PDB file of C-alpha atoms and ligand atoms in Angstrom:
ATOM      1  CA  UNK A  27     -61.156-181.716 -48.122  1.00 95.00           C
ATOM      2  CA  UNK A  28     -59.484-179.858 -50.390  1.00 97.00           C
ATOM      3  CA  UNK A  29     -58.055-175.902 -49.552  1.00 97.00           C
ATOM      4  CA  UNK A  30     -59.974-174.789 -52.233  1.00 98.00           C
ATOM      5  CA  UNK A  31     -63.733-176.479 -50.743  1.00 98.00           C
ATOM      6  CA  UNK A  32     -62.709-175.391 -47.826  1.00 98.00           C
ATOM      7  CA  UNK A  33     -62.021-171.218 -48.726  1.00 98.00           C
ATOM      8  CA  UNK A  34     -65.444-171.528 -50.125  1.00 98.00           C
ATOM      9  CA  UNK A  35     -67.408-173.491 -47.312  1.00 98.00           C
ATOM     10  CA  UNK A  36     -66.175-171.195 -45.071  1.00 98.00           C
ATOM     11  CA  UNK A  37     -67.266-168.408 -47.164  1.00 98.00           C
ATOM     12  CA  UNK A  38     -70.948-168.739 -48.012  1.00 98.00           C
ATOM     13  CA  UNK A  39     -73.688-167.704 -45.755  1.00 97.00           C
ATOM     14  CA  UNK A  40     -74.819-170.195 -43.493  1.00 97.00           C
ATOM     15  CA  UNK A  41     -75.330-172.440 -40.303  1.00 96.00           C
ATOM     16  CA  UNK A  42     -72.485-174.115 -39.703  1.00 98.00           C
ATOM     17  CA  UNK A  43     -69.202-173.504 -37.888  1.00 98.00           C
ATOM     18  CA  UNK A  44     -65.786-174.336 -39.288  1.00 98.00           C
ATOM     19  CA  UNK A  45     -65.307-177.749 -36.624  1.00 98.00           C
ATOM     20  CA  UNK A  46     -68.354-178.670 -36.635  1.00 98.00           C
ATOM     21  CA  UNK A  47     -68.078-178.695 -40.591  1.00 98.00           C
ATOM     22  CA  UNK A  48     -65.180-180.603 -40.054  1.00 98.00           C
ATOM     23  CA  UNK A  49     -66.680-183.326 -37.892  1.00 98.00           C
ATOM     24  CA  UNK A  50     -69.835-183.471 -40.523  1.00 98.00           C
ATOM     25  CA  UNK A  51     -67.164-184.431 -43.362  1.00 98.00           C
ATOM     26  CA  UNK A  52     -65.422-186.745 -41.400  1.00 98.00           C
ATOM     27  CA  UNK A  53     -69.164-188.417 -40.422  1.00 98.00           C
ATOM     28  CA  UNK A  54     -70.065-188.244 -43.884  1.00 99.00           C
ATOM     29  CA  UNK A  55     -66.705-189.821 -45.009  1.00 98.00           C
ATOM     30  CA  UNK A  56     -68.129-192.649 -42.449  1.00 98.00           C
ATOM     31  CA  UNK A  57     -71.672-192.991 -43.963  1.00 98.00           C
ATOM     32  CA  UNK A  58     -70.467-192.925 -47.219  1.00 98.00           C
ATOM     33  CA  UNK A  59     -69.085-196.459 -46.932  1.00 98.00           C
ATOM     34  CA  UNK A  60     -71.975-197.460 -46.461  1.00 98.00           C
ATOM     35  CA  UNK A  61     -74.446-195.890 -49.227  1.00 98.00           C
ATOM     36  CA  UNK A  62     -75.427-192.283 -50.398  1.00 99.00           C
ATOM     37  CA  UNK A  63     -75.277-189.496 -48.416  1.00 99.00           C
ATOM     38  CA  UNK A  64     -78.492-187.191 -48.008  1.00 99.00           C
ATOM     39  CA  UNK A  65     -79.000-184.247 -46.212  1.00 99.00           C
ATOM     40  CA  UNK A  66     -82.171-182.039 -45.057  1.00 98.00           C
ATOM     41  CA  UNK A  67     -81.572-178.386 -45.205  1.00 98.00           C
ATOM     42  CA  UNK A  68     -79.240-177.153 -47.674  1.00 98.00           C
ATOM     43  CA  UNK A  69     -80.043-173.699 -47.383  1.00 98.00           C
ATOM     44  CA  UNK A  70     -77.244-171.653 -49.294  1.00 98.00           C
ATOM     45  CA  UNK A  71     -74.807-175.024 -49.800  1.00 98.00           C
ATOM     46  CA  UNK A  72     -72.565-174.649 -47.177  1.00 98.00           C
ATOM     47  CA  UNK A  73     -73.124-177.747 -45.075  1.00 99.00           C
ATOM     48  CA  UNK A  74     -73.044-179.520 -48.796  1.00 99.00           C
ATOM     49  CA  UNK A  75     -69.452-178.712 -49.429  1.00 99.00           C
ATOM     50  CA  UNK A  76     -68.596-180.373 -46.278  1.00 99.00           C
ATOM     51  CA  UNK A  77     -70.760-183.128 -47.143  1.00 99.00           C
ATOM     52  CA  UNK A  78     -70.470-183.266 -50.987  1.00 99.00           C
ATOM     53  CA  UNK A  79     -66.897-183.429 -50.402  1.00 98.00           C
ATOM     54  CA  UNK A  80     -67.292-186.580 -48.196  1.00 99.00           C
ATOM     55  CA  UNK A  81     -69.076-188.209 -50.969  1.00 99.00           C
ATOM     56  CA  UNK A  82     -66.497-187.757 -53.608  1.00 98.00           C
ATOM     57  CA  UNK A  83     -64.028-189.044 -51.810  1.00 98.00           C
ATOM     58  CA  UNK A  84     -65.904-192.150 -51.497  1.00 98.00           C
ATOM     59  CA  UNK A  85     -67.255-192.254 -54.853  1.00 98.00           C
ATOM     60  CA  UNK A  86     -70.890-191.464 -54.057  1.00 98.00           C
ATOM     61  CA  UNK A  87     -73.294-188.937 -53.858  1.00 99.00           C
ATOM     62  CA  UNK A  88     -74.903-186.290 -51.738  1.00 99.00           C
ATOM     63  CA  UNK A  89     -79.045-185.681 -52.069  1.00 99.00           C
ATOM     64  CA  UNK A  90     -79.661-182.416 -50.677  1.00 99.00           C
ATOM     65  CA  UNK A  91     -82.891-181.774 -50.056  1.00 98.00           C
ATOM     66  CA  UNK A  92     -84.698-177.984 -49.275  1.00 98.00           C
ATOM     67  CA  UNK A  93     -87.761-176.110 -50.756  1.00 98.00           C
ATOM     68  CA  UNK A  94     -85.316-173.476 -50.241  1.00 98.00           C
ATOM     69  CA  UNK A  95     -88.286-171.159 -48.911  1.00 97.00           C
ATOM     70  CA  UNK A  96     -86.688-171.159 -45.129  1.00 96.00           C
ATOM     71  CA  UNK A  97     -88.064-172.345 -42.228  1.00 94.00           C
ATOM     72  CA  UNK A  98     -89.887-170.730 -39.786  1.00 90.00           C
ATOM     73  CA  UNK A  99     -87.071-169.227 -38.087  1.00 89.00           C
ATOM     74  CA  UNK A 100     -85.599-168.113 -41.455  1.00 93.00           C
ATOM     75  CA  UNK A 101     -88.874-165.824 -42.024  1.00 92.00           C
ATOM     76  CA  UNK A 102     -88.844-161.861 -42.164  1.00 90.00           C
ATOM     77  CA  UNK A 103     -88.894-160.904 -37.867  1.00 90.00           C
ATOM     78  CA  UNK A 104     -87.223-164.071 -36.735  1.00 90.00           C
ATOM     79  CA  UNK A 105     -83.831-164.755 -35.426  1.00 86.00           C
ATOM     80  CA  UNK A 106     -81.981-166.144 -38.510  1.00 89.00           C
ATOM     81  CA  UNK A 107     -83.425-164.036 -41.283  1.00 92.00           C
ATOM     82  CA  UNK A 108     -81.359-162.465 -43.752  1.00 94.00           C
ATOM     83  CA  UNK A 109     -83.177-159.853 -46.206  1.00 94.00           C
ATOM     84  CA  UNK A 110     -80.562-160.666 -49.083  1.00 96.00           C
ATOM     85  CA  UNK A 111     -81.979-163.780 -49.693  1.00 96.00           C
ATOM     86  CA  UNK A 112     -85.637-162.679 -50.279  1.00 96.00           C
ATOM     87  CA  UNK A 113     -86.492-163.001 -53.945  1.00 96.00           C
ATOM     88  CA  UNK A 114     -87.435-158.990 -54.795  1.00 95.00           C
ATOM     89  CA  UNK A 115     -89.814-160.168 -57.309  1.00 96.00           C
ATOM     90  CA  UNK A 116     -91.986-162.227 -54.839  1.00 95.00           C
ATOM     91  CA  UNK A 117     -91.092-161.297 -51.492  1.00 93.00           C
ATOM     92  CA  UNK A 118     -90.306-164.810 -50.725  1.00 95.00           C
ATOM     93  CA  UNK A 119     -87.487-166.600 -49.690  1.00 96.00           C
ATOM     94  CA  UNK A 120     -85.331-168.215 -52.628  1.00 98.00           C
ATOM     95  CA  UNK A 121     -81.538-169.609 -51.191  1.00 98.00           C
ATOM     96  CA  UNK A 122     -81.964-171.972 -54.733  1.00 98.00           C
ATOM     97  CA  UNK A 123     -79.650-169.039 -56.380  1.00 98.00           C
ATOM     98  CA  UNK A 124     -77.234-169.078 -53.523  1.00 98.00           C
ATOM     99  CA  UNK A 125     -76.656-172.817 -53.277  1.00 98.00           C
ATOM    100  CA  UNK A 126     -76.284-172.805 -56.946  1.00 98.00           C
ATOM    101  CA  UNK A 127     -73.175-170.704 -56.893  1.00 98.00           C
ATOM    102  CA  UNK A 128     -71.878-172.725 -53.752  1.00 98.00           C
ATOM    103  CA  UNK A 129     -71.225-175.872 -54.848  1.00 99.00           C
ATOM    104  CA  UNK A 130     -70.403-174.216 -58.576  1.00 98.00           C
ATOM    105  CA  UNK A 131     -67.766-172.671 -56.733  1.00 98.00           C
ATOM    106  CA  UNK A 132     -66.445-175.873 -54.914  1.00 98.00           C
ATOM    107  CA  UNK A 133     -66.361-177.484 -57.717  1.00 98.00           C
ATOM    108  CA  UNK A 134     -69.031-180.539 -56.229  1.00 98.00           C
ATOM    109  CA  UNK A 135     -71.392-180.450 -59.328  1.00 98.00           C
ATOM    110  CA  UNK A 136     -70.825-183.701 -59.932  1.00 98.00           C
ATOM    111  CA  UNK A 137     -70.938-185.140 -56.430  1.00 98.00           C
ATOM    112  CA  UNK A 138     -74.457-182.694 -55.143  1.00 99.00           C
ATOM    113  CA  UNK A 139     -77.505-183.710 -56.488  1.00 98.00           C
ATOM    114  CA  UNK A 140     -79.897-180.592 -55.424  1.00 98.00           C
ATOM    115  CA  UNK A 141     -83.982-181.891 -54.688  1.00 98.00           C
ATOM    116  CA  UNK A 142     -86.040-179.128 -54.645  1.00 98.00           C
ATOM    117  CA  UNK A 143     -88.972-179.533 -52.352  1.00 98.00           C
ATOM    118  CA  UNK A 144     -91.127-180.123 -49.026  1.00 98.00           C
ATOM    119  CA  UNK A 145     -88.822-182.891 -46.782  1.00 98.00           C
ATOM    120  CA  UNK A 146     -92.055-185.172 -46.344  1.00 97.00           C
ATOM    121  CA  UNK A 147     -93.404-184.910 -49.980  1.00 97.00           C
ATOM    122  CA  UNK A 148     -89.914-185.870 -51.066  1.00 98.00           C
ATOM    123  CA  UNK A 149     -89.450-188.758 -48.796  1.00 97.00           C
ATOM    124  CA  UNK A 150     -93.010-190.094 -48.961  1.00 96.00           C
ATOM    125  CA  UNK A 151     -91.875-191.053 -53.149  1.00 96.00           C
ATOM    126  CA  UNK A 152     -88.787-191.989 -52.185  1.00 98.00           C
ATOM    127  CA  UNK A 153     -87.032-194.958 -52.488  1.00 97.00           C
ATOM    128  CA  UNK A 154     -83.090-195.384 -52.377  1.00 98.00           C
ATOM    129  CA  UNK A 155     -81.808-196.097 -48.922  1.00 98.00           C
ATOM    130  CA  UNK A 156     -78.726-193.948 -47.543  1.00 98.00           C
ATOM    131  CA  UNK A 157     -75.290-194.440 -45.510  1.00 99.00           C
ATOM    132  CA  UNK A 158     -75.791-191.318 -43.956  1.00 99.00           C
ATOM    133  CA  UNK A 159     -78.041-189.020 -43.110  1.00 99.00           C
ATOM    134  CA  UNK A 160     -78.085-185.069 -41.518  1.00 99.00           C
ATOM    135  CA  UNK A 161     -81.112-183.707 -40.398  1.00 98.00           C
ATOM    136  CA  UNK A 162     -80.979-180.046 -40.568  1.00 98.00           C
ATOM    137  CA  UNK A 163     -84.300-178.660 -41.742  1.00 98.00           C
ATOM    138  CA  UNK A 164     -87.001-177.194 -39.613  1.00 96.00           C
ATOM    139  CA  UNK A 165     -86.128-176.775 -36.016  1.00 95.00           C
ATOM    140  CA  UNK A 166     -90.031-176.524 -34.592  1.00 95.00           C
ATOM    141  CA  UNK A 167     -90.907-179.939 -32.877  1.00 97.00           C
ATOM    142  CA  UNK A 168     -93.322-181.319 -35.538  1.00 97.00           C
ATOM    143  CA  UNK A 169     -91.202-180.554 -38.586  1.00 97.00           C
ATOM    144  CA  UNK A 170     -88.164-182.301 -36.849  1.00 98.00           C
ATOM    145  CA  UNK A 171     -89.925-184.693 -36.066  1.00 98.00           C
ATOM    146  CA  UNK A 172     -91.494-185.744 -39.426  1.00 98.00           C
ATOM    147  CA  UNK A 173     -87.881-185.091 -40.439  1.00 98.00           C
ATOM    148  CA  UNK A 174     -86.788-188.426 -38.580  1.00 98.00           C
ATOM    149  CA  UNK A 175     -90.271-190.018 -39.077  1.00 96.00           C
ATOM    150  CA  UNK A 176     -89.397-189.869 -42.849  1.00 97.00           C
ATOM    151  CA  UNK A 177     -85.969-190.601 -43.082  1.00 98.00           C
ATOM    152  CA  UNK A 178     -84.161-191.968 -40.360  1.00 98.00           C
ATOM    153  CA  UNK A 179     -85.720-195.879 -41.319  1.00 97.00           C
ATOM    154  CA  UNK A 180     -83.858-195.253 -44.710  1.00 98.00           C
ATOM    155  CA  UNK A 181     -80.433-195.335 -43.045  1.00 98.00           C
ATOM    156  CA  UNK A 182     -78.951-198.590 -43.595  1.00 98.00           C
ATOM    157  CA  UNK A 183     -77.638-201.060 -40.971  1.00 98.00           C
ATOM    158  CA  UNK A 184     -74.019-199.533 -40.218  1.00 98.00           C
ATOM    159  CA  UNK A 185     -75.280-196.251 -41.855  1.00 98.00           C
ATOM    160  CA  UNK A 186     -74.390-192.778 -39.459  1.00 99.00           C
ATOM    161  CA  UNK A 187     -77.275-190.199 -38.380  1.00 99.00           C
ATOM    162  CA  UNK A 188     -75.685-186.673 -37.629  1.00 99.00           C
ATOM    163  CA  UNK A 189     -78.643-184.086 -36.114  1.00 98.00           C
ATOM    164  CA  UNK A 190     -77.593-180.771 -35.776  1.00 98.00           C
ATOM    165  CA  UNK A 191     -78.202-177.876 -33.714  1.00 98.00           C
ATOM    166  CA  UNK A 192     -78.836-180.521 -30.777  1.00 98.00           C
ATOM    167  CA  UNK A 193     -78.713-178.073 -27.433  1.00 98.00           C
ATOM    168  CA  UNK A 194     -79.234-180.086 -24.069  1.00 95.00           C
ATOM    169  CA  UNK A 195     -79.887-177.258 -22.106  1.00 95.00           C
ATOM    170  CA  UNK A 196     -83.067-174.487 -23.359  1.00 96.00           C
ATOM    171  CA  UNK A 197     -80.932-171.591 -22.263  1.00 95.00           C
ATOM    172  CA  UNK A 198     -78.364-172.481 -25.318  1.00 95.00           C
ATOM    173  CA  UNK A 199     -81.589-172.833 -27.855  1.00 92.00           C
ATOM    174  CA  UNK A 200     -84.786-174.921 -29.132  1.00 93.00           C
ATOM    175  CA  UNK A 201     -85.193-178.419 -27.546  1.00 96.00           C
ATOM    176  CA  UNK A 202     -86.336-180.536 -31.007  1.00 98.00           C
ATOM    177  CA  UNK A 203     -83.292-181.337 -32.505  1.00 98.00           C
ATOM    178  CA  UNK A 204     -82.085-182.900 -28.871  1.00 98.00           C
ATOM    179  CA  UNK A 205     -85.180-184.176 -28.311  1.00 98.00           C
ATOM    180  CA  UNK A 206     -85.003-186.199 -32.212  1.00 98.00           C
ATOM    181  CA  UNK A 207     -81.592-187.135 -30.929  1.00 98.00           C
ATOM    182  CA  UNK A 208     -83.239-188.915 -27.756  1.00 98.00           C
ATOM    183  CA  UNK A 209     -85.834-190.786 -29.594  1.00 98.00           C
ATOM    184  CA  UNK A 210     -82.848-192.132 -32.468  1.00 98.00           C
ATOM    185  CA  UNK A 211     -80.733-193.088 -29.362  1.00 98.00           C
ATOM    186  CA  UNK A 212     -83.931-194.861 -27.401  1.00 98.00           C
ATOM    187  CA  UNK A 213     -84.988-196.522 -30.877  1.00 98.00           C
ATOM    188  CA  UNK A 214     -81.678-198.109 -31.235  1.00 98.00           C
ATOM    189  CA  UNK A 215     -78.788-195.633 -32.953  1.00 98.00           C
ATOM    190  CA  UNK A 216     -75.589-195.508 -30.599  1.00 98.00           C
ATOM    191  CA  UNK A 217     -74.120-192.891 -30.262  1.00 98.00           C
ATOM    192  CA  UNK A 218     -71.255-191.604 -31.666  1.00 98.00           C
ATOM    193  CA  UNK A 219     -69.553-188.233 -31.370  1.00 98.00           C
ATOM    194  CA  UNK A 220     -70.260-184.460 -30.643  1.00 98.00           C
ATOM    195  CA  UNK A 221     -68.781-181.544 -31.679  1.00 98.00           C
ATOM    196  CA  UNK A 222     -70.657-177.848 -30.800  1.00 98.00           C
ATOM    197  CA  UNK A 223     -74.262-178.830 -31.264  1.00 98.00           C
ATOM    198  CA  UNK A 224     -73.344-181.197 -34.099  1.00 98.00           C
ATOM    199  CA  UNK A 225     -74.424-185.205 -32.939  1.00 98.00           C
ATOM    200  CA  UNK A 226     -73.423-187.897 -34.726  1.00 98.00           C
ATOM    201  CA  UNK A 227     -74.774-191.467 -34.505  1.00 99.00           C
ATOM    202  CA  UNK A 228     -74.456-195.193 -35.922  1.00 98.00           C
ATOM    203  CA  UNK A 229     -77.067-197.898 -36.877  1.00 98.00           C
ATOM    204  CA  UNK A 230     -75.960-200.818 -35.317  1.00 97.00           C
ATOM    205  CA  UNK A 231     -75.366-203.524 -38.245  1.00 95.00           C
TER     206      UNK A 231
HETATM  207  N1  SAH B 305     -77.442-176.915 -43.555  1.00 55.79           N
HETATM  208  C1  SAH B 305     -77.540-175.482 -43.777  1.00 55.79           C
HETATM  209  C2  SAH B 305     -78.584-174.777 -42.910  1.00 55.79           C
HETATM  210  C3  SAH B 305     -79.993-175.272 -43.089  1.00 55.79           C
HETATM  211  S1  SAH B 305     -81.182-174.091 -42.521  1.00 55.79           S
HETATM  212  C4  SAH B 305     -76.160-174.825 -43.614  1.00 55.79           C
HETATM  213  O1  SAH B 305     -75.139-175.511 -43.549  1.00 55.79           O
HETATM  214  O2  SAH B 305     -76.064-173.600 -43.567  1.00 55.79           O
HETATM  215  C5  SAH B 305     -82.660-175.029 -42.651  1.00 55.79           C
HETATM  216  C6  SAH B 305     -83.184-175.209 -44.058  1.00 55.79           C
HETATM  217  O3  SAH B 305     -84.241-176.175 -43.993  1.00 55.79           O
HETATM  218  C7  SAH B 305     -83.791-173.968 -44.723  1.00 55.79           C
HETATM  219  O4  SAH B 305     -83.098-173.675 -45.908  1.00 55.79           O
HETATM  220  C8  SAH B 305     -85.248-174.352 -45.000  1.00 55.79           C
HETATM  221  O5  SAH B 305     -85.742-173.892 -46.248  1.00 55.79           O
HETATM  222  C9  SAH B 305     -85.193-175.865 -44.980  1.00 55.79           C
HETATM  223  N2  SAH B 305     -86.469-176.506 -44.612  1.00 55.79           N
HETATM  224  C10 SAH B 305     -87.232-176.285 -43.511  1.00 55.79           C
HETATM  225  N3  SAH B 305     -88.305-177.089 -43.500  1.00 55.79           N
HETATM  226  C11 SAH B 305     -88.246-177.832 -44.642  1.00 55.79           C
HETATM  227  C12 SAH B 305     -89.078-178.841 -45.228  1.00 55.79           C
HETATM  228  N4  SAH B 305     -90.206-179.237 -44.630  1.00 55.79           N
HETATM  229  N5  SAH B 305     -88.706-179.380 -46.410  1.00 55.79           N
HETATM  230  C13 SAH B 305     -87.576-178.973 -47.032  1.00 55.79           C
HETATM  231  N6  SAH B 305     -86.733-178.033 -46.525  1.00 55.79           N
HETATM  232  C14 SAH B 305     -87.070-177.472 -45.354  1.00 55.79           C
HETATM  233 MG1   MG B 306     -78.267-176.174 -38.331  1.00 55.79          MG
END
């Protein structure tokens, strides 16, 4: 990555610490070997840079897919909300704006391709398959879950799978990301790496 995507994915508002960042780019430099990158969750772009960068550097793109509405735990009373980010004009949640200027300011226009909308809508029309996929959306069970329902059979034989916020034990947070990991590793992805709650895992070829 370059010094200058890095002072801005470090920057933005966001989910994602510095290594684990790191690791994502170096996973997504992986994946993109192998096909298009695509990502659920973009939230305010931060996660993209990392990612978007990846795909540059291998000449391919990044699909980043949110409604940008938040999830559950994003909502007004939860534990990640942030008030800046509700549109005054609706009272709903609009991170669109936000990622905008992200990857504007990282200079990854070319390289993040933004689809706005619902992760199952998107990927029941969709039809390009991917070397690597993050699954960061939703974090209740059933959302997760239709996360890797959807997309996870679009990974291509060598592809990578990264799932973040994966926590084994409930007193470091929600169980569905871990528990998405355990069903990719019992249906056949080996795993990989972790760094901080950031998994990363291989299709066999
Ligand atoms: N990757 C981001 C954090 C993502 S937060 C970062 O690096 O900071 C999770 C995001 O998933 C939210 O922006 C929310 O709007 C989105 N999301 C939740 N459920 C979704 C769904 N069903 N379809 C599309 N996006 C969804
Ligand atoms: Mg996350």
């Amino acid at each position: 990555m370059t010094e200058a995507e890095l002072a801005v994915a470090r920057r933005v508002k966001g989910f994602m610490p510095d290594d684990e960042g790191l690791a994502l780019h170096e996973a997504g430099l992986a994946g993109g070997e192998v096909g298009p990158l695509l990502e659920i969750g973009s939230y305010c772009g931060k996660s993209a840079v990392y990612l978007g960068s990846a795909a540059r550097a291998r000449g391919t793109v990044l699909y980043t897919i949110d409604h940008h509405r938040g999830s559950e735990e994003n909502q007004a009373g939860w534990e990640h909300h942030d008030p800046e980010v509700v549109d005054p004009a609706t009272g709903r949640m609009d991170t669109l704006p936000y990622f905008r200027r992200t990857i504007e300011a990282a200079a990854l226009e070319g390289a993040v391709v933004a689809v706005i909308g619902d992760s199952p809508t998107v990927g029941a029309h969709w039809a390009t398959p991917v070397g690597f996929l993050f699954i960061d959306g939703g974090h209740a069970e059933d959302v997760a879950m239709a996360d890797y329902d959807m997309w996870a059979r679009r990974v291509l034989p060598g592809g990578v799978l990264a799932i973040h916020d994966c926590f084994e034990d409930p007193a470091d947070g929600g169980q569905a990301p871990f528990h998405v990991w355990e069903r990719a590793v019992r249906e056949g992805f080996e795993p990989v790496a972790t760094t901080g709650s950031l998994r990363v895992l291989r299709k066999p070829r």
